[in-house]
Structure formats: structure tokens, C-alpha cells
Short mmCIF file of C-alpha atoms in Angstrom, two decimals:
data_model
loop_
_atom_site.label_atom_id
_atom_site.label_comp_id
_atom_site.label_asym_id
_atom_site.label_seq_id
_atom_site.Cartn_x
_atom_site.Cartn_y
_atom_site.Cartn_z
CA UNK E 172 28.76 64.85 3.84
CA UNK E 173 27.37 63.21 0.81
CA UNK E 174 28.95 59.96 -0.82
CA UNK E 175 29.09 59.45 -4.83
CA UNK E 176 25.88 56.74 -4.63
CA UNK E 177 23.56 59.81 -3.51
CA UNK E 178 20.68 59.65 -5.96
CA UNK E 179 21.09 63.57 -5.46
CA UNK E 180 24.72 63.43 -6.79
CA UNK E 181 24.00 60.73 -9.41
CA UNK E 182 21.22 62.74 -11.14
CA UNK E 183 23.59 65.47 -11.10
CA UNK E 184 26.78 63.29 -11.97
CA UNK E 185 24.83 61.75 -14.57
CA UNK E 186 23.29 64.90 -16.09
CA UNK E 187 24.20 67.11 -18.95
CA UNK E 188 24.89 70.29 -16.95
CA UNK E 189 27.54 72.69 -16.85
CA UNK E 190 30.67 72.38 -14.14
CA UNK E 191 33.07 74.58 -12.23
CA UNK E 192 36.71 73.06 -11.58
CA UNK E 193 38.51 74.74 -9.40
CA UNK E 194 42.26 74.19 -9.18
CA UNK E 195 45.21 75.98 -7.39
CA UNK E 196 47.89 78.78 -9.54
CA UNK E 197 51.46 78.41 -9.16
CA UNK E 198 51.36 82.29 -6.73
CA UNK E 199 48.27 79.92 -4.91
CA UNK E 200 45.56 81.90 -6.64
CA UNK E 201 42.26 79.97 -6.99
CA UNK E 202 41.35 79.63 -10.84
CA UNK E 203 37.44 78.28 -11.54
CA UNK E 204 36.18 77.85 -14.96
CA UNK E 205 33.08 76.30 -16.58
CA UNK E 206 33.91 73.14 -18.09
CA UNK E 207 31.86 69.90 -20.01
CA UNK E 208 32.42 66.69 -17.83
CA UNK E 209 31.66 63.12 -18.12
CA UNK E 210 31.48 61.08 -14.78
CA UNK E 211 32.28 56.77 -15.29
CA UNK E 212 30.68 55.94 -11.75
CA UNK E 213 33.81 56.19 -10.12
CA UNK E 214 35.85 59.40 -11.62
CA UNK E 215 35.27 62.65 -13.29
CA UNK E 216 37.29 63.65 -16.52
CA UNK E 217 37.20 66.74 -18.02
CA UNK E 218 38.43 67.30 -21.38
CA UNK E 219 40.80 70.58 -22.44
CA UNK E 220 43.81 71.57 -23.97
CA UNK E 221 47.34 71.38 -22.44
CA UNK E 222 47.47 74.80 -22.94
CA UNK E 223 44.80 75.57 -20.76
CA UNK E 224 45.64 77.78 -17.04
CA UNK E 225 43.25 74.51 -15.14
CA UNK E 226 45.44 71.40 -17.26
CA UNK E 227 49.16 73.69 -16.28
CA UNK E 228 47.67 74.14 -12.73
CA UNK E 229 47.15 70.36 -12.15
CA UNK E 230 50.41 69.86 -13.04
CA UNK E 231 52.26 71.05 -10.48
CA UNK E 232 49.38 71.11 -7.77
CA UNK E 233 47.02 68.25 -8.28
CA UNK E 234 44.39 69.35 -5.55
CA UNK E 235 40.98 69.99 -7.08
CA UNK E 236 37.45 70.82 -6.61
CA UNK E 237 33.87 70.36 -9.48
CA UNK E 238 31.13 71.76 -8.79
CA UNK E 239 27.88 70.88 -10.28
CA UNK E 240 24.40 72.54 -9.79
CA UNK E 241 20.45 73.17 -11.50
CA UNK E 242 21.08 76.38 -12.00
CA UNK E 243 17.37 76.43 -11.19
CA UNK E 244 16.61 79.35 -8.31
CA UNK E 245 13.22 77.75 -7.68
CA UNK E 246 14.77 74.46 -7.55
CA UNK E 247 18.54 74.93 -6.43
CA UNK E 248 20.34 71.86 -5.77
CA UNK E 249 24.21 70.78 -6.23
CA UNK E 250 27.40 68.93 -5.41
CA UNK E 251 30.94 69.73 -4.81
CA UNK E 252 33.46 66.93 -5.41
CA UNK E 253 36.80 67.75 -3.89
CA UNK E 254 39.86 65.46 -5.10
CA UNK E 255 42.95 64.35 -6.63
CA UNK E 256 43.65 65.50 -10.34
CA UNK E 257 45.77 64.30 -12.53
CA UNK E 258 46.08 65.10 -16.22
CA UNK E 259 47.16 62.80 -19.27
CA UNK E 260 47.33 62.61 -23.34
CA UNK E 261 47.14 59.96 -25.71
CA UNK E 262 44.76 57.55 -26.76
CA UNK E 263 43.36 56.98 -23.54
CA UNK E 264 42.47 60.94 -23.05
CA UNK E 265 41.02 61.01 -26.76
CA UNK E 266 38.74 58.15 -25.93
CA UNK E 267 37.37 59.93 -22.72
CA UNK E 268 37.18 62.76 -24.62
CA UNK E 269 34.97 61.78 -26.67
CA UNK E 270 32.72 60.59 -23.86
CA UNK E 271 32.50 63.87 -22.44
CA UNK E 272 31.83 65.07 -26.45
CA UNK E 273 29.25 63.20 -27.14
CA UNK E 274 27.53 64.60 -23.72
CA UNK E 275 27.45 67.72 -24.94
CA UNK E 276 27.53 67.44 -28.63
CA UNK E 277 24.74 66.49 -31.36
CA UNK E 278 25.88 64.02 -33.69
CA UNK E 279 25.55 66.56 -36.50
CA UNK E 280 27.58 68.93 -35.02
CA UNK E 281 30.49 65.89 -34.48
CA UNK E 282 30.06 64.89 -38.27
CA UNK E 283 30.38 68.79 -39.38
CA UNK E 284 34.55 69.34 -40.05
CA UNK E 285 33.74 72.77 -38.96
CA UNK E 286 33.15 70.99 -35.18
CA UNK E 287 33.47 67.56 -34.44
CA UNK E 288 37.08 67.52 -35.47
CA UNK E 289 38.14 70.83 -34.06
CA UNK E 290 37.06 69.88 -30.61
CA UNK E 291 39.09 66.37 -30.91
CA UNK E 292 42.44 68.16 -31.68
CA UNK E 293 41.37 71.36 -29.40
CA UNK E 294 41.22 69.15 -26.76
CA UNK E 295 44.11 67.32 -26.39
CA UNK E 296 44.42 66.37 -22.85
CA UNK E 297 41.85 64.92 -20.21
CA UNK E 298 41.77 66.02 -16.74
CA UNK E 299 40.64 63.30 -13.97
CA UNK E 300 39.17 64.02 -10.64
CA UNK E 301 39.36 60.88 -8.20
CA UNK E 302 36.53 61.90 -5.46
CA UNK E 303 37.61 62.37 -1.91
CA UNK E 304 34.96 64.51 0.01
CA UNK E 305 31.51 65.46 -1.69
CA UNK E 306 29.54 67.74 -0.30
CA UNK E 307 25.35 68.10 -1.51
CA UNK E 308 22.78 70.47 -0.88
CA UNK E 309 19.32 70.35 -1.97
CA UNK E 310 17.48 74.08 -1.21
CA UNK E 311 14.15 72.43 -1.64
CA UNK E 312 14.92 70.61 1.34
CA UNK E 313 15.90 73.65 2.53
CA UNK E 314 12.55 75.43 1.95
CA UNK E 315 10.78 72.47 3.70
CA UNK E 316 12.67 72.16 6.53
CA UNK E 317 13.54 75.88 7.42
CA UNK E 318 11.15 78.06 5.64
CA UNK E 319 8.16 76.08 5.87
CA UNK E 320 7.59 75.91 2.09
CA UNK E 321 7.49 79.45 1.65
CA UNK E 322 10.00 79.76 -1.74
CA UNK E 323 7.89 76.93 -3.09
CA UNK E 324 4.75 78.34 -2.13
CA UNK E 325 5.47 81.99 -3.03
CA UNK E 326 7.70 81.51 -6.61
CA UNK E 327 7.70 85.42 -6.95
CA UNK E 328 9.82 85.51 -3.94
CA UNK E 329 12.79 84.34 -6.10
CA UNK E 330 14.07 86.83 -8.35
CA UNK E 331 14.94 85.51 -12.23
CA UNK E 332 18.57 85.02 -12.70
CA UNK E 333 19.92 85.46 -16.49
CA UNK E 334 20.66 82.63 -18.65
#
């Protein structure tokens, strides 16, 4: 078990990287998308339309999961934040969504009516993710501690994954 204060978890929290949120269908299906997230040092939001199959899902079964990693092979390491999700409109979601925006956005492509103001209607509704188990891994750790350094002394021994 990892806590939120993990300088692991923090880079990662604090980071610009891509997310999975995981929440549960109304037949109990498990639906996982990539999303854009901002973290406030105590919850995550993630900002989407009401529309969306993960903002209808909360709705009616707030359980939740993000998961956040390097997407490095030759330096994997990651978090998974399990939780409480709750979704809500209005000003408060258009202020956090412009938080996570400006994350992921330049501020060209927010000034350019062909972006930054199709994104603030296209998202309309913020999804939050109180913490309640988080869960780290580090494989370089790994590498040390069970393969005696052999990924980080042989690179070649990890194959390239697409990006």
C-alpha cells in the first residue's frame, strides 16, 4: 500500500500524463477509458461530458478506480487510486475544468474558438475521485531488487512499445 504523500505518487499525481478511470456499467461490466486529470493534493477530477458511458456510470454506482503510469518500458512505474466518485455541473465543475484544461492545453490552443471554447462546453461535467486505497509500483525497483539490474543493464531486453 502506498499513501497520496508518496513522492512516487506525487510526481505522478502532479504530472501531465495520461489516466485510465475505471468505473462500473449498469449489467456490472467494467468500462476504462483514457482521460486528462488534474489532482488538488487531496482529490482527483476529471473533466467530461454528461453524456459520457464513465459520468452515467458514476451515477448510479459511484465506485471508481485511476490509474496513472510512465508509459516508459525501460522505466515503468505507476499508481492506482481506488475511490469514491461523484459527478457534478455548474460553476464549480467549469472552474475545475479548466484546471485540468490548462494541464493539457497550450494557451494558443485555449485562445483558438476552434478549441479552447469547444472543450469548455464539451465538457460539461467534472468527475471527482476521493482516494481510498492507492496502490504504487516502481519496476526499477523491481529490476534492482529481483533481477539484479539486468533490464537496466541490458535495455535491448525490453521490446519498444508503440506510441
Amino acid at each position: 500500500m502506498a499513501a497520496l504523500t508518496d513522492p512516487l505518487v506525487q510526481q505522478l499525481l502532479k504530472g501531465t500524463h495520461i489516466a485510465s478511470i475505471a468505473t462500473h456499467g449498469p449489467n456490472g461490466s467494467i468500462h476504462i477509458v483514457a482521460v486528462w486529470y488534474w489532482f488538488d493534493g487531496k482529490n482527483i477530477y476529471v473533466a467530461t461530458s454528461s453524456r459520457s458511458r464513465k459520468a452515467r456510470n458514476l451515477q448510479s454506482a459511484p465506485k471508481v478506480a485511476v490509474m496513472i503510469d510512465s508509459r516508459d518500458p525501460a522505466a515503468s512505474f505507476g499508481v492506482t487510486i481506488s475511490g469514491t466518485g461523484r459527478v457534478f455541473s455548474g460553476e464549480e465543475s467549469q472552474s475545475k475544468n479548466r484546471e485540468i484544461h490548462v494541464r493539457y492545453l497550450s494557451p494558443a490552443a485555449l485562445a483558438d474558438p476552434r478549441v479552447g471554447p469547444v472543450f469548455a462546453r464539451w465538457d460539461d461535467v467534472t468527475l471527482q475521485v476521493t482516494p481510498e486505497s492507492v496502490i504504487a509500483w516502481d519496476m526499477r525497483e523491481a529490476d534492482r531488487q529481483v533481477f539484479g539490474g539486468a533490464f537496466s543493464k541490458n535495455p535491448d531486453y525490453l521490446l519498444p512499445v508503440q506510441r
